[in-house]
Short mmCIF file of C-alpha atoms in Angstrom, two decimals:
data_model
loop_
_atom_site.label_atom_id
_atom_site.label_comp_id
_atom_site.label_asym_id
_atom_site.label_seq_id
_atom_site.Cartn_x
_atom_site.Cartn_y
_atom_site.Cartn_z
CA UNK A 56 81.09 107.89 113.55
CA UNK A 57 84.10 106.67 111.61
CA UNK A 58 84.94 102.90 112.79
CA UNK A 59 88.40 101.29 111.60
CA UNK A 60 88.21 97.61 112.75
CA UNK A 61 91.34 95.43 111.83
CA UNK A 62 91.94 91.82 112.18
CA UNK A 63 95.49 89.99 111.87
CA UNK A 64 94.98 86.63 109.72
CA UNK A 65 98.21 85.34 111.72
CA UNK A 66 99.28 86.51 115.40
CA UNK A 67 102.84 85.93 113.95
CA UNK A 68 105.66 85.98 111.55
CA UNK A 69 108.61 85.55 109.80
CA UNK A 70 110.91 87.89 107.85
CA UNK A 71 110.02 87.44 103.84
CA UNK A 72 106.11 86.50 104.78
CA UNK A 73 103.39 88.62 104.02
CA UNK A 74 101.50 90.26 106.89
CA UNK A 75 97.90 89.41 106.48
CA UNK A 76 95.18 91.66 108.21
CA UNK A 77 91.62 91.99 107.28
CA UNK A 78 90.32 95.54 107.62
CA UNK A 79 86.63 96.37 108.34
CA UNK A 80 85.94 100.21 107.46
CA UNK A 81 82.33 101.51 108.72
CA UNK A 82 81.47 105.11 107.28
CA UNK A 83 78.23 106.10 107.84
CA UNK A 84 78.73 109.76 107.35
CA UNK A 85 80.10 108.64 104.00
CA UNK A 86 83.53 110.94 105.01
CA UNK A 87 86.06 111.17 102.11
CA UNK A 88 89.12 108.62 102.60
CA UNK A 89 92.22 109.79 101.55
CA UNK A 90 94.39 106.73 102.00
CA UNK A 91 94.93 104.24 104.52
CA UNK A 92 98.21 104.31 105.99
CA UNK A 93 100.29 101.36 106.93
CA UNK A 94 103.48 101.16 109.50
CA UNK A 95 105.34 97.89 110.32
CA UNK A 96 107.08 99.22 113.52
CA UNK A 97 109.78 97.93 115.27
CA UNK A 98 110.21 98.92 119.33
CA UNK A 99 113.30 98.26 121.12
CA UNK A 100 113.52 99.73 125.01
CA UNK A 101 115.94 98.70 128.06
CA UNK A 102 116.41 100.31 131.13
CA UNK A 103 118.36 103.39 129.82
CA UNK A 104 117.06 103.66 126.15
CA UNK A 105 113.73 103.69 124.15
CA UNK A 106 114.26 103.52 120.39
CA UNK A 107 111.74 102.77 117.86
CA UNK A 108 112.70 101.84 113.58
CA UNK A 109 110.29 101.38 110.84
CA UNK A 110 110.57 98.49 109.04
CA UNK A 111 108.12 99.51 106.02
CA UNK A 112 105.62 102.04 105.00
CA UNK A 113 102.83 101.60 102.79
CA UNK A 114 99.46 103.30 101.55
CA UNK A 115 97.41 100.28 101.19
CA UNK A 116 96.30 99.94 97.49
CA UNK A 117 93.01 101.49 95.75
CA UNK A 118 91.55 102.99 98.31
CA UNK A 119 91.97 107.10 97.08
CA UNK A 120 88.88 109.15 97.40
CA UNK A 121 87.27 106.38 99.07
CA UNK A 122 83.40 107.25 100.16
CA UNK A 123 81.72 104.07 100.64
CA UNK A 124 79.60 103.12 103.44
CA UNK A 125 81.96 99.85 104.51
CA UNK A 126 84.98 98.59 103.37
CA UNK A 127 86.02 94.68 104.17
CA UNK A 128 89.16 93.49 102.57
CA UNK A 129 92.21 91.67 103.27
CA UNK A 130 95.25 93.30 102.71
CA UNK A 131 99.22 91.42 102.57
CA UNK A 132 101.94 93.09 103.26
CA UNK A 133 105.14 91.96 102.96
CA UNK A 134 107.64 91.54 105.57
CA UNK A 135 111.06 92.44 104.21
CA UNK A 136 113.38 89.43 104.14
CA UNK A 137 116.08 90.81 106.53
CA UNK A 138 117.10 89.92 109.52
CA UNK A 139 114.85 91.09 112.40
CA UNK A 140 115.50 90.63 116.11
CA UNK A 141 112.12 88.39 117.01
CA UNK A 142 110.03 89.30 119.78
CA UNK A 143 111.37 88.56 122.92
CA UNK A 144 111.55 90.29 126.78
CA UNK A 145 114.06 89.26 128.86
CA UNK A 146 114.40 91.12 132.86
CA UNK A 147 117.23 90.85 135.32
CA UNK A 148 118.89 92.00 138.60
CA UNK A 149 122.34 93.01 139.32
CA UNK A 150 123.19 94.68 142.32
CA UNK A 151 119.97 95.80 143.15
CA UNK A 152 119.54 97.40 139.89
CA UNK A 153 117.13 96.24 137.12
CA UNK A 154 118.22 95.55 133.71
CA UNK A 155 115.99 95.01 131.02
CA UNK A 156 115.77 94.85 126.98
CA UNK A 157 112.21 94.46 125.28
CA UNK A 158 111.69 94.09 121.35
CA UNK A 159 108.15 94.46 120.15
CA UNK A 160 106.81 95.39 116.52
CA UNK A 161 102.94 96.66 115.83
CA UNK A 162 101.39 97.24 113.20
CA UNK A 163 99.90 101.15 112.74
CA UNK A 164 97.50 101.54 110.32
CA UNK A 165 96.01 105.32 109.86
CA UNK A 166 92.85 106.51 108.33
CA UNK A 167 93.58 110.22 106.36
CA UNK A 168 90.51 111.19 105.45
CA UNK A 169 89.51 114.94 104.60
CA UNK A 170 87.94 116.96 107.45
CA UNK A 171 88.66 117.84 111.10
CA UNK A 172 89.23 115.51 113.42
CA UNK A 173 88.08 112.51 111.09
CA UNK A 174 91.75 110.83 110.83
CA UNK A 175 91.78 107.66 113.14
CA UNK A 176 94.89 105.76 113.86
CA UNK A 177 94.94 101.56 114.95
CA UNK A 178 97.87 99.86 116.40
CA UNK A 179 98.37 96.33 116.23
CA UNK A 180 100.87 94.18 118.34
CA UNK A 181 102.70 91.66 115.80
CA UNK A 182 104.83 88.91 116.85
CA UNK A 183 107.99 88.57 115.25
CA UNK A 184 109.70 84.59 115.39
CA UNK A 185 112.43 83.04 114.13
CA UNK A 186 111.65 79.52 113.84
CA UNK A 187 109.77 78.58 110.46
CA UNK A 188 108.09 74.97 112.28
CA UNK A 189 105.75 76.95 113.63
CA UNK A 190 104.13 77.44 110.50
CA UNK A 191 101.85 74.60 110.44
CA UNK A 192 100.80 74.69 114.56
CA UNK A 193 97.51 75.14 114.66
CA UNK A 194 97.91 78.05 117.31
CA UNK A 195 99.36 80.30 114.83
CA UNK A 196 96.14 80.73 113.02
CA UNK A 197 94.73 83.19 116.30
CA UNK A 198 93.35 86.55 115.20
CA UNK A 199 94.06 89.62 117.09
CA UNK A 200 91.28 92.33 116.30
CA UNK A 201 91.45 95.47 117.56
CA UNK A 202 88.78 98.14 116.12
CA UNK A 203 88.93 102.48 117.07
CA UNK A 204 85.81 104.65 116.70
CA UNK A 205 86.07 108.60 116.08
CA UNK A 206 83.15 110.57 115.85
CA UNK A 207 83.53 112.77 112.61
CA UNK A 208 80.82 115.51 114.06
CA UNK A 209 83.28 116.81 116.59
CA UNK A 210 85.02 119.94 115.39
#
């Protein structure tokens, strides 16, 4: 059973900073890794549309033909430094009709590894700020882990 487990060294960000997550890779069946995948995904919905943009793409480095039992490493990615609408949800009523507009980015890393059904896909919520003082609060330093299992024996 293939087990992607990844880790966020920051619950949020800023535009320009580098995205630090820690990924734990568990391969028992020693299954051939292409390349890990990695999405920085931007989400924007209101009542009447549902639009998603992707901020970056990346293959995260040296890990072609991969066929080790684990993998732990940290990985940064870097945010581009351009203006992005931070995270934010804001709800209202008018005339008995609700109006909303949500912005949300994750972070999708995918596992292409040779085989059937072996590929396994992660998605991480990432919070997006705008306000730099928030660096140094002590709250910022939370880790988000979220971890998906796919057995690679199914066919």
């Amino acid at each position: 059973q293939l087990r992607l487990q990844c880790c966020l060294l920051r619950r949020g960000i800023l535009p320009g900073q580098l995205l630090s997550v820690k990924i734990n890779l568990h391969n028992p069946e020693r299954t051939k890794i292409k390349r890990i995948e990695a999405t920085f995904i931007q989400h924007r919905e209101t009542a009447v549309d549902r639009r998603q943009e992707t901020i970056f793409f990346v293959n995260l480095p040296d890990l072609s033909e991969f066929n080790e039992l684990y993998l732990e490493r940290n990985f940064d990615l870097l945010v581009p430094n351009i203006y992005l609408t931070p995270t934010y949800k804001f709800t209202t009523t008018s005339h008995g009709t609700p109006h909303y507009i949500t912005v949300h980015y994750e972070l999708k890393l995918k596992v292409k590894s040779y085989g059937i059904f072996t590929n396994i896909e992660v998605r991480v919520p990432v919070i997006v700020g705008t306000d730099r003082s928030l660096q140094n609060d002590d709250r910022s330093r939370s880790k988000i882990t979220v971890s998906r299992d796919r057995d690679v024996n199914k066919n």
